[in-house]
Each structure stands twice: as C-alpha cells, then as structure tokens.
GROMACS .gro file of C-alpha atoms in nm:
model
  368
    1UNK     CA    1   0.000   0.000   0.000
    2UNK     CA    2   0.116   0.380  -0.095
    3UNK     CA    3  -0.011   0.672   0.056
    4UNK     CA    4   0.099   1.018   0.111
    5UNK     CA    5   0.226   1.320  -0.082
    6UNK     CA    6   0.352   1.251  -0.435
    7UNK     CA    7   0.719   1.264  -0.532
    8UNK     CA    8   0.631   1.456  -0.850
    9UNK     CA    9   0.580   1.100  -1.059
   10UNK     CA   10   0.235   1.051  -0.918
   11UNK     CA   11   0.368   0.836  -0.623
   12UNK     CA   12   0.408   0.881  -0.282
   13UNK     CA   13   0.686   1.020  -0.133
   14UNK     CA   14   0.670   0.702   0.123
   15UNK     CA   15   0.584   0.389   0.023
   16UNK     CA   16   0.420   0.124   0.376
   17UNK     CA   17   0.401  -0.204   0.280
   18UNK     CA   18   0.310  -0.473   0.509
   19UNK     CA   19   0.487  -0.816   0.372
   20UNK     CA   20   0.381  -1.133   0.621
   21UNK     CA   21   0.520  -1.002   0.956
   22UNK     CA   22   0.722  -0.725   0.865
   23UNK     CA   23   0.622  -0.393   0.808
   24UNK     CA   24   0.827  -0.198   0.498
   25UNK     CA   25   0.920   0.187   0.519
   26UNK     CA   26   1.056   0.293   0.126
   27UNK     CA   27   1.131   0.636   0.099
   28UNK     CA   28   1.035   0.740  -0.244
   29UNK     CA   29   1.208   1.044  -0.381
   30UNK     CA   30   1.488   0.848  -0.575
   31UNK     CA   31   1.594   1.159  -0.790
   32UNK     CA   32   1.671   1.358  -0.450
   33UNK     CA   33   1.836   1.061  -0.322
   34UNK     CA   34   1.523   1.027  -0.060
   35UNK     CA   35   1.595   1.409   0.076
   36UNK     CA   36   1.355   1.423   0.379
   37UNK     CA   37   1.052   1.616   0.336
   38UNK     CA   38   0.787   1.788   0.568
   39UNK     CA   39   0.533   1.548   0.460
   40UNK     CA   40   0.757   1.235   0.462
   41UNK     CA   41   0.828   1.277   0.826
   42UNK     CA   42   0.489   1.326   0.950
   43UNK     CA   43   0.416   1.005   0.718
   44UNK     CA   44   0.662   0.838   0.909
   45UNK     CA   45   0.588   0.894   1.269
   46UNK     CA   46   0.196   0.858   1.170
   47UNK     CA   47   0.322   0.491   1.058
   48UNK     CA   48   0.579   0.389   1.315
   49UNK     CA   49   0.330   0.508   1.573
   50UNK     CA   50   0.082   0.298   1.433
   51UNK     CA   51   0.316   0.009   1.387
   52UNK     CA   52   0.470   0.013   1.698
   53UNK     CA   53   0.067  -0.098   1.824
   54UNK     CA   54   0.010  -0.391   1.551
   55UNK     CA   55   0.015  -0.720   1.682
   56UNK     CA   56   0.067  -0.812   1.339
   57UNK     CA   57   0.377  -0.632   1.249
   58UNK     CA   58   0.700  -0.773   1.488
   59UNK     CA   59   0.988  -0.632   1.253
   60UNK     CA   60   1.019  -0.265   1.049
   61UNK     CA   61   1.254  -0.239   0.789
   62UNK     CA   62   1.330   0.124   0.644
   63UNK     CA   63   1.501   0.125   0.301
   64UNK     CA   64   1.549   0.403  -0.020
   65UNK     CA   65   1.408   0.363  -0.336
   66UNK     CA   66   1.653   0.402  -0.634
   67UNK     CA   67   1.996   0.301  -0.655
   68UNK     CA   68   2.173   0.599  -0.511
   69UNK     CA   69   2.118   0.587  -0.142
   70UNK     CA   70   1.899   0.547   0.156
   71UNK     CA   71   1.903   0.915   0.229
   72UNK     CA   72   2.091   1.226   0.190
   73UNK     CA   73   1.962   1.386   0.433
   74UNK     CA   74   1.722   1.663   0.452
   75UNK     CA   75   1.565   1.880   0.168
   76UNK     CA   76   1.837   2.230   0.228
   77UNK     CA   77   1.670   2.382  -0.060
   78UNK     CA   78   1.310   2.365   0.131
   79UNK     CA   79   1.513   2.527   0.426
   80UNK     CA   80   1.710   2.765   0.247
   81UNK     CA   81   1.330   2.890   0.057
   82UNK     CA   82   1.219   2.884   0.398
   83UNK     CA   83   1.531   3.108   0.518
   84UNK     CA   84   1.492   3.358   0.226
   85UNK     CA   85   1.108   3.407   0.341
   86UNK     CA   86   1.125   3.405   0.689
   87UNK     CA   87   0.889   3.134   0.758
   88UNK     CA   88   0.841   2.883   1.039
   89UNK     CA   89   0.859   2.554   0.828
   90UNK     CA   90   1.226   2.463   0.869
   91UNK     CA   91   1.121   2.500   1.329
   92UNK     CA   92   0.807   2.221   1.228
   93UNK     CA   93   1.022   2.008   0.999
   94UNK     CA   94   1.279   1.959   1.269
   95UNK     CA   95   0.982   1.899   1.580
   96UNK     CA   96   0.863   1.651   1.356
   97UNK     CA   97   1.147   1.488   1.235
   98UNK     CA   98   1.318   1.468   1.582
   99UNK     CA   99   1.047   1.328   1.734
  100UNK     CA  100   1.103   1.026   1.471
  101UNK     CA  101   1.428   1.037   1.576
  102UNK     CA  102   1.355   0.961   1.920
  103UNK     CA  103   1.091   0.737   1.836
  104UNK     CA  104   1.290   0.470   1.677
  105UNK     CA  105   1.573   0.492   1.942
  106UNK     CA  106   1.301   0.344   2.180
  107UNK     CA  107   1.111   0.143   1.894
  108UNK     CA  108   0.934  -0.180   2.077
  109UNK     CA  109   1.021  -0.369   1.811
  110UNK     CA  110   1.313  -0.451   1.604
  111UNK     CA  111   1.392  -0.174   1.343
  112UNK     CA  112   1.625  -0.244   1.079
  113UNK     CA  113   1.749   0.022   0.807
  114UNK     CA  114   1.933  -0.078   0.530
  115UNK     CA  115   2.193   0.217   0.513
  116UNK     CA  116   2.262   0.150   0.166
  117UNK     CA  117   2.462   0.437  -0.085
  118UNK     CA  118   2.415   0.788   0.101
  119UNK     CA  119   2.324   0.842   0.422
  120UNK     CA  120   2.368   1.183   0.510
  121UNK     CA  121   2.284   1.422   0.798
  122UNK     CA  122   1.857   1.330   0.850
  123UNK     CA  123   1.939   0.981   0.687
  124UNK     CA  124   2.125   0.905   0.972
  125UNK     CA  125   1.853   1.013   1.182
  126UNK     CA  126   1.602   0.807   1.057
  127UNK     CA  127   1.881   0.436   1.039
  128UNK     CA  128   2.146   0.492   1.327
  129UNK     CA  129   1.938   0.499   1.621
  130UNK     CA  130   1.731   0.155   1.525
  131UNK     CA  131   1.890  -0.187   1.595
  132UNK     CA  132   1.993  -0.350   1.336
  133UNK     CA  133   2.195  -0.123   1.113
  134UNK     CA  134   2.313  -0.251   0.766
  135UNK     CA  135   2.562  -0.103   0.590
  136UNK     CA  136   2.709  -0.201   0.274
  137UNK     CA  137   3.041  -0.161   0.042
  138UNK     CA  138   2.843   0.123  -0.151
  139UNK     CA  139   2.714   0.323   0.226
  140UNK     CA  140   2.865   0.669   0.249
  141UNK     CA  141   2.767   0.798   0.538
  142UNK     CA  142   2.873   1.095   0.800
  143UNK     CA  143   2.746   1.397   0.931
  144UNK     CA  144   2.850   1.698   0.652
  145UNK     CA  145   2.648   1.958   0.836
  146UNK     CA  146   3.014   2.215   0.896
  147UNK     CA  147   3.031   2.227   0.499
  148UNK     CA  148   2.692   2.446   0.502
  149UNK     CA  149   2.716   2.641   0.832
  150UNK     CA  150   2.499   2.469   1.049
  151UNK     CA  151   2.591   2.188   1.328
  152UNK     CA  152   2.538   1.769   1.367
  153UNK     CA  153   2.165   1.669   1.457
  154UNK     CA  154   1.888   1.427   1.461
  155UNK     CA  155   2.104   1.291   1.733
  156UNK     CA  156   2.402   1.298   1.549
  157UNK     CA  157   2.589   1.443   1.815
  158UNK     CA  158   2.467   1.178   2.037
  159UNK     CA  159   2.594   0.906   1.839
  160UNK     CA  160   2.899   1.109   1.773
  161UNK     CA  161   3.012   1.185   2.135
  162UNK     CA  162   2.980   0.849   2.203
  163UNK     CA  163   3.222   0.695   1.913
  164UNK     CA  164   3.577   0.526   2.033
  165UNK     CA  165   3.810   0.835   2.133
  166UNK     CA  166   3.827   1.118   1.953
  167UNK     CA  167   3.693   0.954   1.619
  168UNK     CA  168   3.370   1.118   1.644
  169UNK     CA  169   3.526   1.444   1.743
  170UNK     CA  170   3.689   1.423   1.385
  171UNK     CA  171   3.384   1.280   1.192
  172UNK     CA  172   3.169   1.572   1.285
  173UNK     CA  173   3.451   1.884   1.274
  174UNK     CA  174   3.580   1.750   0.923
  175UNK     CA  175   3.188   1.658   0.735
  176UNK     CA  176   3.367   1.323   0.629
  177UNK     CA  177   3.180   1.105   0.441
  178UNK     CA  178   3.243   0.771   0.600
  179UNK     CA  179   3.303   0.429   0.438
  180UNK     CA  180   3.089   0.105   0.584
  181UNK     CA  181   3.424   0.002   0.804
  182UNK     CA  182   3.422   0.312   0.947
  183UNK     CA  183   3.045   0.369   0.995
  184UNK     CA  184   3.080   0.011   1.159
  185UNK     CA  185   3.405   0.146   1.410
  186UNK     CA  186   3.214   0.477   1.492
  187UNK     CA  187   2.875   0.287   1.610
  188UNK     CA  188   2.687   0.410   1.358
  189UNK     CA  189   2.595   0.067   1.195
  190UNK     CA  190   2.581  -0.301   1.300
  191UNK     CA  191   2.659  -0.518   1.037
  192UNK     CA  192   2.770  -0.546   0.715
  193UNK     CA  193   2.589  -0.704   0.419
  194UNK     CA  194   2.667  -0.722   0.026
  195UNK     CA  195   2.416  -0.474  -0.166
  196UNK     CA  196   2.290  -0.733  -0.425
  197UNK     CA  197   2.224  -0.999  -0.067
  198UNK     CA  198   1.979  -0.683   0.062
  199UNK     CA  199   1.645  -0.828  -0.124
  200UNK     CA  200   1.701  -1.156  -0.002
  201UNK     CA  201   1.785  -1.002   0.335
  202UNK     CA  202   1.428  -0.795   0.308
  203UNK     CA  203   1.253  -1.129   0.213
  204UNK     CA  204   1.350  -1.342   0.543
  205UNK     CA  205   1.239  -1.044   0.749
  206UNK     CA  206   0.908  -1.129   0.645
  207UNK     CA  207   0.926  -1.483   0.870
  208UNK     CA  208   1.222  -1.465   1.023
  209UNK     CA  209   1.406  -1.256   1.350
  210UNK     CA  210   1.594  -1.010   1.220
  211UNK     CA  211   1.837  -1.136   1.439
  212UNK     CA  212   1.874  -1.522   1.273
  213UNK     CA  213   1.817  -1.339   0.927
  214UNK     CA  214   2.126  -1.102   0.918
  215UNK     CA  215   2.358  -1.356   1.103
  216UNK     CA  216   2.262  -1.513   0.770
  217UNK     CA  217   2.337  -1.231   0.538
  218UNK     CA  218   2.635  -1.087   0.718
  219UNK     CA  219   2.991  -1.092   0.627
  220UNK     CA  220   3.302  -0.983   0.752
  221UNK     CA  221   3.387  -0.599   0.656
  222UNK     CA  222   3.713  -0.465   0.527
  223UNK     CA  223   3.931  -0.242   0.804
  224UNK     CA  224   3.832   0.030   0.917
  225UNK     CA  225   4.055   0.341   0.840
  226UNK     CA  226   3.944   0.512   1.118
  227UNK     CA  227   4.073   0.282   1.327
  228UNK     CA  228   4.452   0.294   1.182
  229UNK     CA  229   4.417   0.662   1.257
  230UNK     CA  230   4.316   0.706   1.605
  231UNK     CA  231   4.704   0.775   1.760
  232UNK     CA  232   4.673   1.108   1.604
  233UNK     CA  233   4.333   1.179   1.591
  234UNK     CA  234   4.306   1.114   2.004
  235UNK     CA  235   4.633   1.326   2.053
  236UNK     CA  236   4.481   1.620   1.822
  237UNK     CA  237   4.164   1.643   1.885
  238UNK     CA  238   4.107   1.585   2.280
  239UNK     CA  239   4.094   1.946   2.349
  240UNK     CA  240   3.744   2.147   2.393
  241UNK     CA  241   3.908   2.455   2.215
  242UNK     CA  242   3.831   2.443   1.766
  243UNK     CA  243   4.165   2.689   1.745
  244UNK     CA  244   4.402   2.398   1.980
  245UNK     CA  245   4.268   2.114   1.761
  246UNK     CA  246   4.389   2.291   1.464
  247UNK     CA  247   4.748   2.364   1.623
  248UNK     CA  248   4.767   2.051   1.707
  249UNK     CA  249   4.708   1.896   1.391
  250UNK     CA  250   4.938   2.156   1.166
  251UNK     CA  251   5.181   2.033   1.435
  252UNK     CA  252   5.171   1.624   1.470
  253UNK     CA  253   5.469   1.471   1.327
  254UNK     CA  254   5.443   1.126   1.346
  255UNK     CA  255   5.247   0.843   1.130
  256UNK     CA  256   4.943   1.045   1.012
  257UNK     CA  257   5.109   1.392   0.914
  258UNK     CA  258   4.985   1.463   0.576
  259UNK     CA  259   4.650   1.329   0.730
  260UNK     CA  260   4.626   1.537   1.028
  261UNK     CA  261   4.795   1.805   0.775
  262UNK     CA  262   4.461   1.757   0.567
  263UNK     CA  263   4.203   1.766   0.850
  264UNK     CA  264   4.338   2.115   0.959
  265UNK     CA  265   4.290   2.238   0.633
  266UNK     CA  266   3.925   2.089   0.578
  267UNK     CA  267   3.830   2.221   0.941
  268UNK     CA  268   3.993   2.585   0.865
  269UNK     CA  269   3.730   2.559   0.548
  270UNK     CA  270   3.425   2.507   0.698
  271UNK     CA  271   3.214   2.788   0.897
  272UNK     CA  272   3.425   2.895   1.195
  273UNK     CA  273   3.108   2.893   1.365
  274UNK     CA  274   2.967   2.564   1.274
  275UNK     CA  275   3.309   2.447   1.377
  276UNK     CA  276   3.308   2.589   1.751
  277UNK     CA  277   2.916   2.499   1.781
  278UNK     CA  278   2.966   2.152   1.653
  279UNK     CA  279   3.258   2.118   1.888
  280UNK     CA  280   3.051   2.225   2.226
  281UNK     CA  281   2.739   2.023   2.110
  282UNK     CA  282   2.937   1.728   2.113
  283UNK     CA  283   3.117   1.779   2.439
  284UNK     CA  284   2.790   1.837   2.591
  285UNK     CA  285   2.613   1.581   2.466
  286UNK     CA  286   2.856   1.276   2.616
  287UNK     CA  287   2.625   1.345   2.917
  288UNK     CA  288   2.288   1.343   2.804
  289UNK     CA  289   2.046   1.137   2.658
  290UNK     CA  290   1.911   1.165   2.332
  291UNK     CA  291   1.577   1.325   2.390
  292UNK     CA  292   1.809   1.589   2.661
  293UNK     CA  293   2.061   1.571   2.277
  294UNK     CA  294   1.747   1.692   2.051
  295UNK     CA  295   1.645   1.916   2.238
  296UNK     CA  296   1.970   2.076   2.253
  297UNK     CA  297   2.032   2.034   1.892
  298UNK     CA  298   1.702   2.215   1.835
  299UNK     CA  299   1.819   2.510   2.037
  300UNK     CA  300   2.136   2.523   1.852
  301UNK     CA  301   1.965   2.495   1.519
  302UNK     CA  302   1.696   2.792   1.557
  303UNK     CA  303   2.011   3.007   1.645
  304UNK     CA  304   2.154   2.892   1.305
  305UNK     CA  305   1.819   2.973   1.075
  306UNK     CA  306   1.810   3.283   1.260
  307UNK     CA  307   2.246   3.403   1.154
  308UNK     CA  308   2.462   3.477   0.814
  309UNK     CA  309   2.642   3.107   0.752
  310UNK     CA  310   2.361   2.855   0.737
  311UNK     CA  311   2.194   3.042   0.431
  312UNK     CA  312   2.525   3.111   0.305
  313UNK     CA  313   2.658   2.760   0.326
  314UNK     CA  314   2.304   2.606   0.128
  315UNK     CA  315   2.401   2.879  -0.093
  316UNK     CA  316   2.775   2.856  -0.187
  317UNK     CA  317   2.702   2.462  -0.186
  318UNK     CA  318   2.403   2.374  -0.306
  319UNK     CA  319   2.215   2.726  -0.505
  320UNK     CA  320   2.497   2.879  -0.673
  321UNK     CA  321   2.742   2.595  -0.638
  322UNK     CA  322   3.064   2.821  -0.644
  323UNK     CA  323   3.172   2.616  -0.388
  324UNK     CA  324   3.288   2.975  -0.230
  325UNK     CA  325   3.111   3.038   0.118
  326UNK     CA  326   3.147   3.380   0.267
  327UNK     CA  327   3.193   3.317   0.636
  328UNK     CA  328   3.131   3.582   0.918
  329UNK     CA  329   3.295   3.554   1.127
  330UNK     CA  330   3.556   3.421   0.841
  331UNK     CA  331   3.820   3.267   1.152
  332UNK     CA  332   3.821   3.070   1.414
  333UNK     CA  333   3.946   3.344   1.648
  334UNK     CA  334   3.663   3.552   1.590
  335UNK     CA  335   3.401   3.329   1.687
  336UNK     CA  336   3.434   3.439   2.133
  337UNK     CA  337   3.288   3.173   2.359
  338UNK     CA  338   2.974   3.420   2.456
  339UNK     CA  339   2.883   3.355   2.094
  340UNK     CA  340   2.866   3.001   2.090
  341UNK     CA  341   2.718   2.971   2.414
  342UNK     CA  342   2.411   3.134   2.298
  343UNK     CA  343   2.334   2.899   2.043
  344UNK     CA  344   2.261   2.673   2.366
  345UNK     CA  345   2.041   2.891   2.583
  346UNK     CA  346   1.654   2.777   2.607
  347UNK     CA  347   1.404   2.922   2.417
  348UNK     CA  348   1.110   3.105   2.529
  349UNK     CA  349   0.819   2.895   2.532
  350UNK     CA  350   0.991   2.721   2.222
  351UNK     CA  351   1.174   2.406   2.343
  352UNK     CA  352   1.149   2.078   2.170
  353UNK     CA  353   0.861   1.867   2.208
  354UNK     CA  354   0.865   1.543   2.192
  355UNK     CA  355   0.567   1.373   2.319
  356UNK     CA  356   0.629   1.048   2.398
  357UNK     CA  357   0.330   0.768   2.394
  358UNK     CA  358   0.308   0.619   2.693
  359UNK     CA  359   0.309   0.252   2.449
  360UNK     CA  360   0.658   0.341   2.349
  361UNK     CA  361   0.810   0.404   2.653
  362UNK     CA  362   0.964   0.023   2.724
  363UNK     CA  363   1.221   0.089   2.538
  364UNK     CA  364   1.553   0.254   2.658
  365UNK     CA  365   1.704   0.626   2.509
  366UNK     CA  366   1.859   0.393   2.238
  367UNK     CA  367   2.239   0.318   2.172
  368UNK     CA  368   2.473   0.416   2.452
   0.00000   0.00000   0.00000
C-alpha cells in the first residue's frame, strides 16, 4: 500500500508495505536521493506510531528507493526557501522529524534500516538509532552539516560523542563522508551485508528474526581506516578549544602527518562557527540522553536559521554551487565563547517537544 504526498511521478513520497510479519518503510524520492521532506516525516511517525501498536507487524525495515542511497539527508533547498522568506517551516520540519528520531531509538520492536549508498545528515537520523543497522560496500555515510554552516543533529551528536576516542570528534569537525568500516568502528551501523544480498535479506524479514536473518546475510567488513588513525586523531583532537585542535594537527609529526595536515585544512574551510558549535554540542552531549541531545540540537539549530552562515553555506554549496562560502565571522578566532554559548540557551516557550506515547516508553534512550 502507498499513501501520502507525491514525489512529483504521481507516487508517494513514502511507500508502507506490510509483507507477512514485517512492516516496509521505502522512501520514495529516488531523484533527490530520498531528501527528507515535511510530509515524509509526518508520514513516518503517523506509521511507526501505528506500527509500533500492531500485533501483526514484529519487525520494520526502512530502506530508499533508487539506486543511489537510503538518504541524503534533509531537503536544504526547502530550508534555504524557507530562510529567504522568513517562515516557520524549517522550526516544524525539525519537531517533527526529531520526534522520529527519538521514536525509533526506543522502537518496541526490532527496526532495521538498510543504510545502503548515502546516508547523510537526517538519513542518519532516521537508520542509526534503530537496531539492526546494515551497511554495505556502496554506504557513504557521515554527518557533513560544517560544509553548510549549520551543526550535527537528529542525534548525530549523540551518536557522535559516544564513538571510540576522539573519532567522532573528527567525523563531525571535518563533514567526512564515512566508508561502511568506518560507519561500523564509529557505532553508527551493526553489520555489514553485500548490496545485491539486501532483497534476499528484506525477504527473510518477512518470517524470520531479524536477528537469525542477518547472522545469515552478514559478512566480515574490510578495516576500518578510522581505526589505523586514532594515535593522532586522540592526541589532536582531545581538546574542547576548535583553534588547539587545529594547532595541534598543523603540528603532529608522526604516522598520520599529511593526514592530520589535511584535517586542519578541511576544518579551517568550513564555517568557523559551525566548527566551535559543533565542537561544544558534542562535548555536551557525552552526558545526556538523546531526547536531553534533541532538544539541545534544536536550540542550537533555531540560532543557526536565525544568523549569516547557514543560508550562506546552502548557498555557496548547493544554489549557486561556487563552492565559495562567505563566512562571518571568516576565523576561528573571531568566533568568542559568549557567541557560541548562545546557540545553547533555552528558548522562550519554544523548546522541543517530543511527546512520547506512553506505548513506546519500554524501550531505553537507544544506543549508549
């Protein structure tokens, strides 16, 4: 069964399909690479919520249509329209979406997302904080949200903080897209599964625990570079201050030079303020949970609709595509710690709602 807004071909933008015991999520905007919309979201929670209280549904798998990815994220262009106007949509996209976000994190069933090709930014969201977490040899996944002035959310900081060391710290300042190895190193995925195996994979979720049917599926991934780079990445990046993590990088001299070399230089391009926001969120976040995490991200992210680099970022990356953001401030120096900290102070009669069912609540605040 289809239902919900079209994706400009007549069909939905979300597909639900309920095959024996297992209830099928398809985002359906192939040509955007399943971008998130407004309307997909509220699909979504309508269904999980609806799901989650089926006796006849014990397993939910969410999967992209098309061959290009899961997800790449959310739509930027809706946002950046929304920017230009001065409208409220972006502030009800992200209530919405976050409260998916949390919802899956305590799911009371098994949720499975096949984080197949791209999965950026709200993809994440919407796979890393189910279960059973698939990548492939074709995922590229990460948070990229410093390469258009704004900051890591849908829980992204969450997951994030929590990765070995200070291989999070370096995922999130950098916007790397990550490999399945490293997804897999970071805690961002579970297991890892050939691309042509994910139909059959689909098929025995119909009858099967998802458990026995991956342990089927699953094979052994490749190394995780990540992981050969953690000497310098811990030593560079385990300070809370964006200006010392550079120094420290332009400075290491042992295995990892022209690496560290590179990060420094990929960091110095991004928003300054992004950078030092990003940087905060995620130190904060190692000691809350993910509802406590959304909330914050939701503070941080109405700061960013409301100053110069988000619109500027969308702009310079995805409008104009010169590739040539105009930062203010342009350095790192110039962003002062008063700054950042208001991107973090509540809102007036604004906060983050998430409204949790009292059905949903068995469940614990997801992946520690």
């Amino acid at each position: 069964m289809g239902t919900g807004q079209s994706n400009g071909t007549g069909a939905a933008e979300v597909l639900f399909e309920h095959r024996g015991r297992l209830g099928v999520c398809t985002l359906n905007r192939p040509r955007a690479v399943n971008a998130l919309t407004a309307g997909m979201v509220e699909m979504l929670l309508q269904q999980l919520t609806t799901w989650a209280q089926d006796d006849d549904v014990s397993t939910v798998l969410i999967q992209g249509a098309g061959e290009r990815g899961l997800c790449a994220g959310g739509d930027i262009v809706a946002i950046y329209q929304d920017m230009l106007h001065g409208g409220s949509a972006t502030a009800d996209f992200w209530q919405t979406e976050y409260r998916v976000n949390s919802l899956i994190a305590r799911y009371p069933k098994p949720y499975v997302a096949l984080m197949d090709g791209l999965v950026l930014g709200g993809g994440v969201g919407i796979s890393a904080h189910g279960d059973i977490r698939v990548v492939t040899e074709r995922t590229r996944t990460g948070m990229p949200e410093t390469t258009i002035g704004f900051a890591p959310d849908v829980g992204g900081t969450y997951l994030l903080s929590r990765a070995p060391g200070e291989t999070g710290t370096h995922a999130a300042l950098t916007g790397a897209h990550l490999d399945a190895a490293d997804a897999l190193f970071l805690g961002l995925a579970d297991h890892y599964v050939p691309s042509q195996t994910l139909p059959r994979l689909a098929d025995a979720l119909e009858s099967e625990s998802p458990e026995d049917a991956v342990a089927r599926y699953a094979e052994q991934a490749p190394a995780a570079v990540l992981a050969g780079q953690q000497e310098w990445i811990d030593a560079c990046y385990a300070s809370d201050d964006a200006e010392e993590i550079v120094r420290r990088l332009r400075a290491w001299n042992g295995r990892g030079r022209s690496e560290a070399a590179a990060a420094a230089d990929t960091i110095e391009a991004k928003s300054p303020t992004s950078v030092k926001v990003t940087l905060a969120s995620l130190r904060r976040a190692k000691n809350l949970t993910l509802d406590e995490v959304l909330a914050q991200e939701y503070r941080a992210g109405l700061r960013f609709l409301a100053g110069p680099d988000f619109r500027e970022g969308i702009r310079a990356q995805v409008v104009d595509k010169d590739r040539n953001p105009q930062w203010k401030p342009a350095t790192l120096g110039e962003v002062l710690p008063a700054q950042v900290d208001r991107f973090f102070q509540p809102l007036d009669g604004a906060e983050l709602d998430l409204q949790p069912g009292p059905e949903l609540l068995e469940k614990g605040a997801g992946h520690a």
